[in-house]
Amino acid sequence: DQQVKQNSPSLSVQEGRISILNCDYTNSMFDYFLWYKKYPAEGPTFLISISSIKDKNEDGRFTVFLNKSAKHLSLHIVPSQPGDSAVYFCAALTSGTYKYIFGTGTRLKVLA
Amino acid sequence: DAGITQSPRHKVTETGTPVTLRCHQTENHRYMYWYRQDPGHGLRLIHYSYGVKDTDKGEVSDGYSVSRSKTEDFLLTLESATSSQTSVYFCATSETGNNREAFFGQGTRLTVV
């Protein structure tokens, strides 16, 4: 069973516009959520995280929104830049076990 | 950047042979992980460790074993490699903290022929 799902395998956005990446989860025990960015031939790098007690966290151009009742989170990138083109993974964590469960990823392409 | 080194970075091996991948960290992080990345599946957890000699299975642990005899080293062994284990393997580490960030190594590309 896929506990963390990213239903959009790919997304194309014009430079300067907003990119919205979505993620759904099924396990209500998850209490922390993270977004990672991955370039080809590199390891994933951390972008932003949010605790389940919050509904929004912002860091520069990146904002993560959490809707616990819908078991849904989203990452907003504003404005999008060509350097943002990468694969984005959402991850969920249960603090009791510290096991990170990742989604399948969304490939973002920002068009210049 | 967290000091995480994976070795080897690339390996080609034959079906049926044992293979060991090594992850070394210099951050003294408590938690260590092995993931595999495959098209359409994202990153899937193979095994993780929550301390020296303390390990637990992940989502796709069949055919893999791990060992952690020191805080800094986490070994992943494929007992008898199969073509379905051709993948890119990532090691990660984490420590309890405010943003729960996990740090990843550069990856090992394993091809089983």
CSV table of C-alpha atoms in Angstrom, one decimal, chain A residues 4-102:
chain,number,residue,atom,x,y,z
A,4,VAL,CA,2.2,8.7,0.5
A,5,LYS,CA,1.0,9.5,-3.0
A,6,GLN,CA,1.9,12.0,-5.6
A,7,ASN,CA,-0.6,11.6,-8.3
A,8,SER,CA,1.0,14.0,-10.9
A,9,PRO,CA,4.1,12.4,-12.3
A,10,SER,CA,5.0,15.7,-14.1
A,11,LEU,CA,4.2,19.4,-14.2
A,12,SER,CA,5.2,22.2,-16.6
A,13,VAL,CA,5.0,25.8,-15.5
A,14,GLN,CA,6.1,29.0,-17.2
A,15,GLU,CA,8.9,30.9,-15.5
A,16,GLY,CA,7.6,33.5,-13.0
A,17,ARG,CA,4.3,31.7,-12.5
A,18,ILE,CA,3.3,29.6,-9.5
A,19,SER,CA,4.1,25.9,-9.3
A,20,ILE,CA,1.8,23.8,-7.1
A,21,LEU,CA,2.8,20.3,-6.3
A,22,ASN,CA,0.4,18.0,-4.4
A,23,CYS,CA,0.7,15.1,-2.1
A,24,ASP,CA,-1.8,12.8,-0.3
A,25,TYR,CA,-1.3,10.5,2.6
A,26,THR,CA,-3.3,7.8,4.2
A,27,ASN,CA,-1.7,7.2,7.6
A,28,SER,CA,-3.1,9.5,10.3
A,29,MET,CA,-0.1,8.7,12.5
A,30,PHE,CA,2.2,10.8,10.4
A,31,ASP,CA,3.1,13.9,12.4
A,32,TYR,CA,5.7,15.6,10.2
A,33,PHE,CA,5.8,16.2,6.5
A,34,LEU,CA,8.8,17.2,4.3
A,35,TRP,CA,9.5,18.2,0.7
A,36,TYR,CA,12.7,17.2,-1.0
A,37,LYS,CA,14.1,18.3,-4.4
A,38,LYS,CA,16.3,16.0,-6.5
A,39,TYR,CA,18.5,16.8,-9.5
A,40,PRO,CA,19.7,13.9,-11.8
A,41,ALA,CA,22.7,12.0,-10.4
A,42,GLU,CA,22.5,13.7,-7.0
A,43,GLY,CA,20.9,12.8,-3.7
A,44,PRO,CA,17.7,14.4,-2.6
A,45,THR,CA,18.0,17.7,-0.7
A,46,PHE,CA,15.7,19.1,1.9
A,47,LEU,CA,13.5,22.0,1.0
A,48,ILE,CA,10.9,22.6,3.7
A,49,SER,CA,8.9,20.8,6.4
A,50,ILE,CA,5.8,21.2,8.4
A,51,SER,CA,4.5,19.8,11.7
A,52,SER,CA,1.1,18.3,11.8
A,53,ILE,CA,0.1,21.0,14.4
A,54,LYS,CA,0.5,23.7,11.8
A,55,ASP,CA,-1.3,24.3,8.5
A,56,LYS,CA,1.3,26.5,6.7
A,57,ASN,CA,5.0,27.0,6.7
A,58,GLU,CA,6.9,29.5,4.5
A,59,ASP,CA,10.5,29.8,3.6
A,60,GLY,CA,11.3,32.3,0.9
A,61,ARG,CA,9.7,31.3,-2.4
A,62,PHE,CA,8.5,28.0,-0.9
A,63,THR,CA,5.3,27.5,1.1
A,64,VAL,CA,3.9,24.2,2.3
A,65,PHE,CA,0.2,23.9,3.2
A,66,LEU,CA,-1.2,21.0,5.2
A,67,ASN,CA,-4.9,20.0,5.3
A,68,LYS,CA,-5.1,17.3,7.9
A,69,SER,CA,-8.8,16.6,7.5
A,70,ALA,CA,-8.2,15.9,3.8
A,71,LYS,CA,-4.8,14.2,4.5
A,72,HIS,CA,-3.3,16.5,1.8
A,73,LEU,CA,-0.3,18.7,1.5
A,74,SER,CA,0.9,21.0,-1.2
A,75,LEU,CA,4.1,22.8,-2.0
A,76,HIS,CA,3.8,26.2,-3.7
A,77,ILE,CA,6.8,27.8,-5.4
A,78,VAL,CA,6.4,31.5,-6.3
A,79,PRO,CA,7.9,32.7,-8.6
A,80,SER,CA,9.1,29.6,-10.4
A,81,GLN,CA,12.6,29.7,-11.9
A,82,PRO,CA,14.3,27.5,-14.4
A,83,GLY,CA,16.6,26.3,-11.7
A,84,ASP,CA,13.6,24.8,-9.9
A,85,SER,CA,13.3,22.2,-12.6
A,86,ALA,CA,13.8,18.9,-10.7
A,87,VAL,CA,12.0,16.0,-9.3
A,88,TYR,CA,10.1,16.8,-6.0
A,89,PHE,CA,9.3,14.2,-3.4
A,90,CYS,CA,7.0,14.6,-0.5
A,91,ALA,CA,7.8,12.6,2.6
A,92,ALA,CA,5.9,11.8,5.8
A,93,LEU,CA,7.3,10.9,9.2
A,94,THR,CA,6.1,9.4,12.4
A,95,SER,CA,8.2,10.9,15.1
A,96,GLY,CA,7.9,7.8,17.3
A,97,THR,CA,9.7,5.6,14.7
A,98,TYR,CA,11.6,8.2,12.6
A,99,LYS,CA,10.8,6.3,9.5
A,100,TYR,CA,10.5,8.5,6.4
A,101,ILE,CA,8.0,7.3,3.8
A,102,PHE,CA,8.3,9.0,0.4
